[in-house]
Short mmCIF file of C-alpha atoms in Angstrom, two decimals:
data_model
loop_
_atom_site.label_atom_id
_atom_site.label_comp_id
_atom_site.label_asym_id
_atom_site.label_seq_id
_atom_site.Cartn_x
_atom_site.Cartn_y
_atom_site.Cartn_z
CA MET A 1 32.64 16.21 -10.66
CA GLU A 2 35.06 15.76 -12.92
CA LEU A 3 35.78 17.09 -16.26
CA SER A 4 34.58 14.01 -18.11
CA SER A 5 31.25 13.76 -15.83
CA ILE A 6 28.02 14.65 -17.79
CA PRO A 7 25.98 16.83 -15.37
CA ARG A 8 22.71 17.69 -15.63
CA LEU A 9 19.80 19.22 -13.87
CA ALA A 10 17.96 17.24 -11.51
CA PRO A 11 14.20 15.86 -11.90
CA GLY A 12 12.02 18.86 -10.90
CA CYS A 13 14.88 21.66 -11.36
CA ARG A 14 14.47 23.92 -14.46
CA LEU A 15 15.44 27.67 -15.36
CA HIS A 16 13.07 30.12 -14.93
CA PRO A 17 12.21 31.43 -18.48
CA THR A 18 13.18 34.78 -17.69
CA GLU A 19 14.51 35.54 -14.40
CA ASP A 20 17.67 34.77 -13.03
CA VAL A 21 16.23 31.82 -10.75
CA LEU A 22 16.71 28.01 -10.53
CA LEU A 23 13.01 26.85 -9.93
CA ILE A 24 13.54 23.70 -7.42
CA PRO A 25 11.08 21.78 -5.58
CA GLU A 26 9.83 23.60 -2.85
CA GLY A 27 12.13 26.54 -3.53
CA THR A 28 14.28 28.96 -5.45
CA LEU A 29 18.12 29.49 -5.99
CA ASN A 30 19.00 32.84 -6.92
CA LEU A 31 21.51 32.64 -9.68
CA THR A 32 24.23 35.18 -9.93
CA GLY A 33 27.21 35.83 -12.68
CA PRO A 34 27.46 33.61 -15.48
CA THR A 35 25.58 30.90 -13.43
CA ARG A 36 22.50 30.98 -15.42
CA GLU A 37 24.14 30.62 -18.64
CA ILE A 38 26.21 27.69 -17.53
CA LEU A 39 23.07 25.80 -16.41
CA ALA A 40 21.43 26.40 -19.66
CA LEU A 41 24.30 24.50 -21.65
CA LEU A 42 23.76 21.26 -19.48
CA ASP A 43 21.97 19.05 -21.91
CA GLY A 44 22.32 15.80 -20.40
CA GLN A 45 25.28 14.92 -23.41
CA LYS A 46 27.74 17.65 -23.04
CA THR A 47 30.64 16.87 -20.59
CA VAL A 48 31.91 19.33 -18.10
CA GLU A 49 35.11 20.13 -20.40
CA GLN A 50 32.68 20.70 -23.16
CA VAL A 51 30.78 23.40 -21.06
CA VAL A 52 33.77 24.85 -20.19
CA ALA A 53 34.87 25.00 -23.97
CA ASP A 54 31.44 26.54 -24.74
CA LEU A 55 31.87 29.02 -22.04
CA LEU A 56 35.33 30.21 -23.26
CA ARG A 57 33.86 30.46 -26.94
CA GLN A 58 31.47 33.12 -25.48
CA TYR A 59 34.23 35.02 -23.33
CA PRO A 60 37.42 34.64 -25.35
CA ASP A 61 39.23 36.69 -23.26
CA ALA A 62 38.54 34.76 -19.95
CA PRO A 63 41.28 32.63 -18.17
CA ALA A 64 40.83 29.38 -19.11
CA ASP A 65 41.94 27.51 -15.93
CA VAL A 66 40.25 29.83 -13.88
CA ILE A 67 36.66 29.23 -15.83
CA GLN A 68 37.43 25.50 -15.54
CA LYS A 69 37.88 25.54 -11.68
CA ASP A 70 34.96 27.85 -11.20
CA ILE A 71 32.70 26.03 -13.28
CA LEU A 72 33.85 22.45 -11.55
CA ASP A 73 33.31 24.46 -8.28
CA LEU A 74 29.95 25.55 -9.36
CA LEU A 75 28.42 22.66 -10.27
CA SER A 76 30.04 20.32 -7.44
CA ARG A 77 28.38 22.77 -4.91
CA LEU A 78 25.00 22.49 -6.84
CA GLN A 79 25.39 18.50 -6.79
CA GLN A 80 25.67 18.68 -3.29
CA ARG A 81 22.84 20.88 -3.07
CA GLY A 82 20.65 18.20 -4.85
CA VAL A 83 19.79 20.14 -7.84
CA VAL A 84 22.59 18.71 -10.44
CA ARG A 85 23.43 15.19 -11.08
CA ALA A 86 26.05 13.60 -12.68
CA MET B 1 5.73 53.32 23.87
CA THR B 2 7.34 53.19 20.26
CA GLN B 3 5.39 54.31 17.34
CA PRO B 4 4.58 51.57 14.72
CA THR B 5 6.74 51.91 11.63
CA PRO B 6 4.50 52.35 8.46
CA SER B 7 3.87 49.01 6.42
CA PRO B 8 6.82 47.95 4.26
CA VAL B 9 6.36 48.08 0.50
CA LEU B 10 4.34 45.28 -0.43
CA SER B 11 6.15 42.26 -1.46
CA THR B 12 5.22 39.86 -3.77
CA PRO B 13 3.65 36.15 -3.05
CA LEU B 14 6.01 33.36 -4.27
CA SER B 15 3.78 30.66 -3.73
CA LEU B 16 0.24 29.79 -4.33
CA ILE B 17 -1.14 26.55 -2.35
CA ALA B 18 -4.32 25.79 -3.91
CA GLU B 19 -6.40 23.30 -1.90
CA LEU B 20 -8.30 21.73 -4.39
CA THR B 21 -10.89 19.69 -2.61
CA HIS B 22 -11.21 18.66 1.11
CA ARG B 23 -12.15 15.39 0.02
CA CYS B 24 -9.54 12.53 1.09
CA PRO B 25 -9.46 8.88 1.46
CA LEU B 26 -7.44 9.28 4.59
CA HIS B 27 -8.27 10.52 7.92
CA CYS B 28 -4.69 11.17 9.71
CA LEU B 29 -4.47 12.01 13.18
CA TYR B 30 -2.94 14.98 12.58
CA CYS B 31 -4.60 16.57 9.52
CA SER B 32 -3.94 20.24 8.78
CA ASN B 33 -7.17 20.78 7.19
CA PRO B 34 -9.73 23.25 8.86
CA ILE B 35 -12.20 21.63 11.19
CA GLU B 36 -14.94 23.04 9.22
CA MET B 37 -14.33 21.47 5.72
CA GLN B 38 -15.39 22.60 2.74
CA LYS B 39 -18.32 20.54 0.69
CA ALA B 40 -17.56 18.96 -2.49
CA GLU B 41 -20.46 20.89 -4.30
CA LEU B 42 -18.99 24.37 -2.94
CA GLU B 43 -15.81 23.63 -4.96
CA LEU B 44 -14.36 25.96 -7.63
CA ALA B 45 -14.63 25.13 -11.11
CA THR B 46 -11.94 24.11 -13.41
CA GLU B 47 -12.12 27.77 -14.93
CA ASP B 48 -12.02 29.49 -11.90
CA TRP B 49 -8.74 27.62 -10.99
CA GLN B 50 -7.24 28.42 -14.60
CA ARG B 51 -8.24 32.05 -13.77
CA VAL B 52 -6.61 32.14 -10.54
CA PHE B 53 -3.53 30.35 -11.92
CA GLN B 54 -2.96 33.37 -14.69
CA GLN B 55 -3.65 35.83 -12.21
CA ALA B 56 -1.04 34.34 -9.85
CA ALA B 57 1.69 34.17 -12.74
CA GLN B 58 0.88 37.67 -13.53
CA MET B 59 1.42 38.91 -10.09
CA GLY B 60 4.84 36.78 -9.79
CA VAL B 61 4.17 33.77 -8.06
CA LEU B 62 6.42 31.15 -8.97
CA HIS B 63 5.09 27.75 -7.15
CA LEU B 64 1.81 26.53 -7.15
CA HIS B 65 1.14 23.61 -4.66
CA LEU B 66 -1.39 21.19 -5.60
CA THR B 67 -2.91 20.21 -2.43
CA GLY B 68 -6.14 19.02 -0.30
CA GLY B 69 -7.67 16.79 0.90
CA GLU B 70 -6.50 14.50 -1.93
CA PRO B 71 -5.99 16.31 -5.36
CA LEU B 72 -6.43 12.99 -7.04
CA ALA B 73 -10.23 13.50 -5.72
CA ARG B 74 -10.46 15.96 -8.67
CA LYS B 75 -11.21 14.60 -12.10
CA ASP B 76 -9.88 17.76 -13.87
CA LEU B 77 -6.65 17.59 -12.08
CA PRO B 78 -4.50 17.08 -15.60
CA GLN B 79 -6.37 20.17 -16.75
CA LEU B 80 -5.29 21.92 -13.71
CA ILE B 81 -1.62 21.09 -13.91
CA ARG B 82 -1.61 22.01 -17.81
CA ALA B 83 -3.29 25.35 -16.85
CA GLY B 84 -0.61 25.90 -14.02
CA ARG B 85 2.03 25.20 -16.37
CA ASP B 86 0.46 27.02 -19.60
CA ALA B 87 0.60 30.07 -16.81
CA GLY B 88 4.25 29.63 -16.11
CA LEU B 89 4.32 28.50 -12.76
CA TYR B 90 6.22 25.60 -11.04
CA VAL B 91 3.75 22.67 -10.36
CA ASN B 92 3.88 20.50 -7.00
CA MET B 93 1.38 18.37 -6.14
CA ILE B 94 0.82 16.97 -2.23
CA THR B 95 -0.81 13.32 -2.20
CA SER B 96 -1.56 10.55 -0.34
CA GLY B 97 -1.19 8.31 -3.47
CA VAL B 98 -4.26 6.59 -3.16
CA GLY B 99 -5.93 6.15 -6.55
CA LEU B 100 -2.62 6.76 -8.34
CA THR B 101 -1.84 4.40 -11.16
CA GLU B 102 0.63 4.25 -13.55
CA GLU B 103 -1.72 5.41 -16.06
CA ARG B 104 -2.77 8.27 -14.09
CA LEU B 105 0.35 9.47 -13.21
CA ALA B 106 1.62 9.19 -16.75
CA THR B 107 -1.21 11.70 -17.58
CA LEU B 108 -0.37 14.21 -14.71
CA VAL B 109 3.45 14.07 -15.70
CA ASP B 110 2.62 14.60 -19.65
CA ALA B 111 0.32 17.58 -18.33
CA GLY B 112 3.13 19.01 -16.22
CA LEU B 113 3.62 17.93 -12.91
CA GLU B 114 7.24 18.37 -11.74
CA HIS B 115 7.15 17.52 -8.28
CA LEU B 116 5.46 15.18 -6.15
CA GLN B 117 5.11 14.77 -2.40
CA LEU B 118 4.35 11.39 -0.73
CA SER B 119 4.09 11.53 3.24
CA PHE B 120 4.72 7.99 5.38
CA GLN B 121 2.83 7.80 8.74
CA ASP B 122 5.52 4.97 10.39
CA ILE B 123 7.73 2.08 9.50
CA GLU B 124 5.05 -1.01 9.60
CA GLU B 125 1.52 -1.31 8.24
CA THR B 126 -0.60 -1.64 11.39
CA SER B 127 0.96 1.41 13.03
CA ALA B 128 0.93 3.40 9.75
CA ASN B 129 -2.41 2.38 8.77
CA HIS B 130 -3.82 3.33 12.41
CA ILE B 131 -2.25 7.04 12.20
CA ALA B 132 -3.52 7.34 8.50
CA GLY B 133 -6.84 5.94 9.82
CA THR B 134 -7.04 4.08 6.67
CA ARG B 135 -5.13 1.19 4.64
CA SER B 136 -3.00 3.15 2.97
CA HIS B 137 0.78 2.21 3.90
CA ALA B 138 0.97 -0.78 1.46
CA ILE B 139 -0.49 1.33 -1.33
CA LYS B 140 2.33 4.09 -0.88
CA LEU B 141 5.15 1.43 -0.84
CA ALA B 142 3.88 -0.01 -3.88
CA LEU B 143 3.53 3.30 -5.52
CA VAL B 144 7.28 4.25 -5.16
CA PRO B 145 8.69 2.11 -7.99
CA VAL B 146 5.90 3.38 -10.51
CA LEU B 147 7.22 7.11 -9.53
CA LYS B 148 10.84 6.35 -10.15
CA LYS B 149 9.75 5.58 -13.86
CA PHE B 150 8.93 8.92 -14.48
CA HIS B 151 10.93 12.56 -14.91
CA VAL B 152 9.08 13.90 -11.82
CA ALA B 153 11.06 14.69 -8.72
CA PHE B 154 9.67 13.08 -5.31
CA THR B 155 9.79 13.96 -1.79
CA ILE B 156 9.21 12.01 0.96
CA ASN B 157 7.59 13.59 4.13
CA LEU B 158 8.18 11.43 7.15
CA VAL B 159 5.71 13.09 9.56
CA VAL B 160 6.93 12.33 13.20
CA HIS B 161 5.47 12.82 16.88
CA ARG B 162 5.48 10.27 19.95
CA MET B 163 3.91 7.26 18.46
CA ASN B 164 6.91 6.96 15.80
CA LEU B 165 9.86 9.04 17.00
CA ASP B 166 11.36 6.06 19.21
CA HIS B 167 12.10 4.34 15.67
CA LEU B 168 13.19 7.56 13.75
CA GLU B 169 16.54 5.85 12.63
CA GLU B 170 14.36 2.80 11.07
CA PHE B 171 12.23 5.52 9.55
CA ILE B 172 14.63 7.30 7.86
CA ALA B 173 16.34 3.90 6.89
CA LEU B 174 12.97 3.18 5.09
CA ALA B 175 12.68 6.54 3.21
CA GLU B 176 16.59 5.97 2.22
CA GLN B 177 15.36 2.94 0.51
CA LEU B 178 12.85 4.45 -1.44
CA GLN B 179 15.43 6.96 -2.80
CA PRO B 180 13.23 10.14 -3.02
CA ASP B 181 15.05 13.23 -4.14
CA ARG B 182 14.16 15.09 -1.28
CA LEU B 183 13.22 13.83 2.32
CA GLU B 184 11.41 16.16 4.76
CA ILE B 185 11.28 15.12 8.28
CA ALA B 186 8.47 16.99 9.74
CA HIS B 187 7.27 17.33 13.54
CA VAL B 188 3.26 17.24 13.58
CA GLN B 189 2.27 21.03 13.88
CA TYR B 190 -0.82 21.50 16.14
CA TYR B 191 -3.60 23.31 13.75
CA GLY B 192 -6.82 21.78 12.38
CA TRP B 193 -7.40 18.53 13.20
CA ALA B 194 -4.07 17.76 15.04
CA LEU B 195 -4.62 20.01 17.70
CA LYS B 196 -7.50 17.69 18.76
CA ASN B 197 -4.96 14.95 19.09
CA ARG B 198 -1.89 16.90 20.74
CA ALA B 199 -1.84 15.32 24.08
CA LEU B 200 -1.82 11.85 22.01
CA LEU B 201 0.88 13.38 19.55
CA MET B 202 2.92 15.48 21.70
CA PRO B 203 6.60 13.98 21.95
CA THR B 204 8.34 14.12 25.46
CA ALA B 205 11.20 15.93 25.60
CA GLU B 206 13.96 12.83 25.64
CA GLN B 207 12.37 11.81 22.28
CA VAL B 208 12.83 15.20 20.53
CA GLU B 209 16.66 15.49 22.09
CA ARG B 210 17.36 12.10 20.63
CA SER B 211 15.99 13.00 17.43
CA ILE B 212 18.01 16.14 17.04
CA PRO B 213 21.31 14.09 16.45
CA ILE B 214 19.94 11.42 14.45
CA VAL B 215 18.48 13.85 11.63
CA GLU B 216 21.87 15.87 11.96
CA ALA B 217 23.76 12.56 11.25
CA ALA B 218 21.32 11.34 8.46
CA ARG B 219 22.18 15.08 6.97
CA GLN B 220 25.52 14.34 6.44
CA ARG B 221 25.17 10.97 5.27
CA LEU B 222 22.97 11.69 2.72
CA ARG B 223 24.46 14.77 1.49
CA GLY B 224 24.86 15.20 -2.39
CA LYS B 225 22.67 12.33 -2.53
CA ILE B 226 19.15 13.06 -1.09
CA HIS B 227 18.68 16.39 0.08
CA LEU B 228 17.21 16.88 3.80
CA GLU B 229 15.05 19.07 5.15
CA ALA B 230 13.74 19.02 9.01
CA VAL B 231 11.10 21.07 10.67
CA PHE B 232 11.92 21.05 14.48
CA PRO B 233 8.95 20.94 16.86
CA ASP B 234 8.19 24.73 18.06
CA TYR B 235 6.61 24.02 21.19
CA PHE B 236 10.20 22.76 22.14
CA GLY B 237 11.93 25.91 20.92
CA SER B 238 12.95 29.71 22.28
CA PHE B 239 11.59 31.47 19.49
CA PRO B 240 8.90 31.55 17.32
CA LYS B 241 9.14 30.23 13.64
CA ALA B 242 8.50 32.93 10.91
CA CYS B 243 5.28 31.24 10.20
CA VAL B 244 4.52 31.08 6.43
CA GLY B 245 7.41 33.62 5.89
CA GLY B 246 5.38 36.33 7.69
CA TRP B 247 1.79 36.97 7.63
CA GLY B 248 0.69 38.34 3.85
CA ARG B 249 4.31 38.52 2.69
CA GLN B 250 4.92 35.31 0.84
CA MET B 251 2.13 33.12 0.22
CA MET B 252 -1.32 32.78 -0.62
CA LEU B 253 -3.68 29.68 -0.14
CA ILE B 254 -7.02 29.52 -1.78
CA ASP B 255 -9.65 26.83 -0.30
CA PRO B 256 -11.69 24.50 -2.33
CA ALA B 257 -14.47 26.81 -2.00
CA GLY B 258 -12.51 29.79 -3.06
CA LEU B 259 -11.65 31.61 -0.37
CA ALA B 260 -8.25 33.26 -0.21
CA LEU B 261 -6.45 32.54 3.08
CA PRO B 262 -2.91 34.18 4.44
CA CYS B 263 -2.27 30.43 5.74
CA HIS B 264 -4.00 26.91 6.25
CA SER B 265 -5.38 27.72 9.74
CA ALA B 266 -6.08 31.51 9.64
CA ALA B 267 -9.88 30.74 9.77
CA VAL B 268 -9.73 29.76 13.49
CA ILE B 269 -8.72 33.54 14.23
CA PRO B 270 -12.15 35.43 14.90
CA GLY B 271 -13.23 38.42 12.99
CA LEU B 272 -11.02 37.77 9.67
CA LYS B 273 -13.33 38.09 6.59
CA PHE B 274 -11.70 36.57 3.70
CA ASP B 275 -12.61 37.20 0.25
CA ASN B 276 -13.38 34.91 -2.84
CA VAL B 277 -11.73 34.55 -6.12
CA ARG B 278 -14.89 34.46 -7.45
CA ASP B 279 -15.51 37.77 -6.89
CA HIS B 280 -12.19 39.68 -7.13
CA ASP B 281 -9.07 39.50 -8.76
CA LEU B 282 -5.80 37.67 -6.76
CA ARG B 283 -3.79 41.14 -7.10
CA TRP B 284 -6.71 42.81 -5.34
CA ILE B 285 -7.02 40.16 -2.89
CA TRP B 286 -3.31 40.47 -1.98
CA GLN B 287 -3.17 44.16 -1.67
CA SER B 288 -6.72 45.01 -0.32
CA SER B 289 -8.34 41.87 1.51
CA SER B 290 -8.56 42.82 5.18
CA ALA B 291 -7.53 39.45 6.12
CA PHE B 292 -4.24 39.82 4.61
CA ASN B 293 -3.38 43.48 5.82
CA ARG B 294 -4.89 42.22 9.29
CA PHE B 295 -0.96 41.66 10.56
CA ARG B 296 1.22 42.87 8.22
CA GLY B 297 3.87 45.56 9.32
CA ASP B 298 4.12 45.86 13.10
CA ALA B 299 1.18 48.21 14.20
CA TRP B 300 -0.70 45.21 15.65
CA MET B 301 2.35 43.88 17.63
CA SER B 302 2.87 44.72 21.38
CA ASP B 303 5.94 46.79 22.50
CA THR B 304 7.94 43.55 23.10
CA CYS B 305 7.72 42.21 19.45
CA ARG B 306 7.87 46.02 17.86
CA THR B 307 11.30 46.77 19.50
CA CYS B 308 12.49 43.21 19.02
CA GLU B 309 15.78 42.94 16.82
CA ARG B 310 14.18 39.46 15.58
CA LYS B 311 10.88 40.99 14.14
CA GLU B 312 12.15 40.96 10.79
CA ARG B 313 12.89 37.43 11.29
CA ASP B 314 10.05 35.83 12.78
CA PHE B 315 7.56 38.81 11.92
CA GLY B 316 6.20 38.21 15.48
CA GLY B 317 5.66 34.14 14.99
CA CYS B 318 2.52 32.33 14.41
CA ARG B 319 -0.80 34.35 14.80
CA CYS B 320 -3.15 31.67 14.95
CA GLN B 321 -1.09 29.89 17.37
CA ALA B 322 -0.97 33.04 19.51
CA PHE B 323 -4.68 32.95 19.45
CA MET B 324 -5.27 29.17 20.15
CA LEU B 325 -2.90 29.22 22.96
CA THR B 326 -3.92 32.59 24.55
CA GLY B 327 -7.38 33.57 23.10
CA ASP B 328 -5.86 36.62 21.71
CA PRO B 329 -4.54 37.03 18.07
CA ASP B 330 -2.46 40.05 18.44
CA ALA B 331 -0.59 38.14 21.58
CA ILE B 332 3.43 37.43 21.33
CA ASP B 333 3.55 33.96 19.80
CA PRO B 334 3.71 31.56 23.17
CA VAL B 335 6.91 30.19 21.71
CA CYS B 336 9.03 32.65 22.19
CA SER B 337 10.49 32.87 25.45
CA LEU B 338 9.77 36.71 25.81
CA SER B 339 6.13 35.67 26.19
CA PRO B 340 4.29 36.25 29.33
CA ASP B 341 2.36 32.86 28.43
CA HIS B 342 5.51 30.98 27.44
CA GLY B 343 5.11 29.04 30.56
CA LEU B 344 2.13 27.40 29.23
CA LEU B 345 4.09 25.53 26.51
CA GLN B 346 5.62 23.45 29.77
CA THR B 347 1.91 22.35 30.72
CA LEU B 348 1.16 21.68 26.74
CA ARG B 349 4.79 19.54 26.50
CA ILE B 350 3.48 17.01 28.77
CA SER B 351 2.88 13.92 26.79
CA VAL B 352 -0.31 11.88 27.64
CA PRO B 353 0.20 8.48 26.16
CA ASP B 354 -3.06 7.09 27.35
CA VAL B 355 -5.70 9.44 25.78
CA LEU B 356 -7.59 7.98 22.71
CA PRO B 357 -6.96 8.80 19.36
CA ILE B 358 -9.70 10.82 17.60
CA TRP B 359 -9.70 10.51 13.85
CA ARG B 360 -11.85 12.56 11.39
CA GLY B 361 -15.25 11.40 10.15
#
């Protein structure tokens, strides 16, 4: 996963409309912190860099380098788990 | 004697298994459907299922698993998928793929199908068709490129046993070539029809031993590409599985005629009364059906289970298996090394390669 990657949810994975849960084939992943907001930004067009910028607009006081690293780590983990593609 | 603790606060079921029909073009040696199948004329109507799916979503159920038999045997399958999605459920279908054309698949995906699960019986046609009791291997292989045209998640399930474990690497390689999103490698479990063929299907200890590093290597190799899940053969274990996540804790199964069961094979246990979704709503059944309450909590457990630190992990193991192997549904699951009947498994683990297969009629 790079800043220029364009991540999207894998087929068969979607956010529950109200609960903090990602519905995946044969199960669910509980979403903590801002994970839901980050995943909601994946539209198959934005790069990771644009997702970071979007999130920073929502949280202007947050440290940009930390947010960037956290988002890259999160999306890489979810990619390893097979629920995010890039 | 330890006093039973009161039943814990009732959890919400997470998944609903809808056995839409017991009709099926396949006659697999390891079929998990009950020996006594529900007849087509007793099957629930479209409106019954629509009502059940709405009630399930209102209770907090997240996943709907449409299965059978073969769900494609139901002409109203697109309406049922749509009903599940409209209710807010995640819709999965377990299918043989027999009878699934590109046009039909398009209507199912359009109706809201999100995930489809296809099983393979072996690496080559003659053997795979022998295990499935019908010509289906080539049909399944031909279906995969069609599936890939659609935005639907796709799982391949490799059902393994003595007859195909010797070429597990090639079997995994076949699945890899077909590029599913997920891969399940599941040892046959001896319920339903599969119990009739247990001696034939039972792997040898050497096969099981050899399969473990092969599965682990595949898991490492496929990480980030294909998510792999494996089901270990529990006759070879020392602790029982948390069958269906614990009796009446996580899932409900509705059979083709509307009976609500806590698991696929619960009907083998004598004396259980199953309520029907034609007579009661799902919430009432979950809370009040005597069959669902029969093995909740720990009051039914032996002292060994009730005082065991693992009881919140495996919930005393599988009730159907305890009954089928010992004749007592309250017994410790014999898979557990603490069961006085654990020695039974040593005898049952003996593979008998020369017994004849028995196919479903």
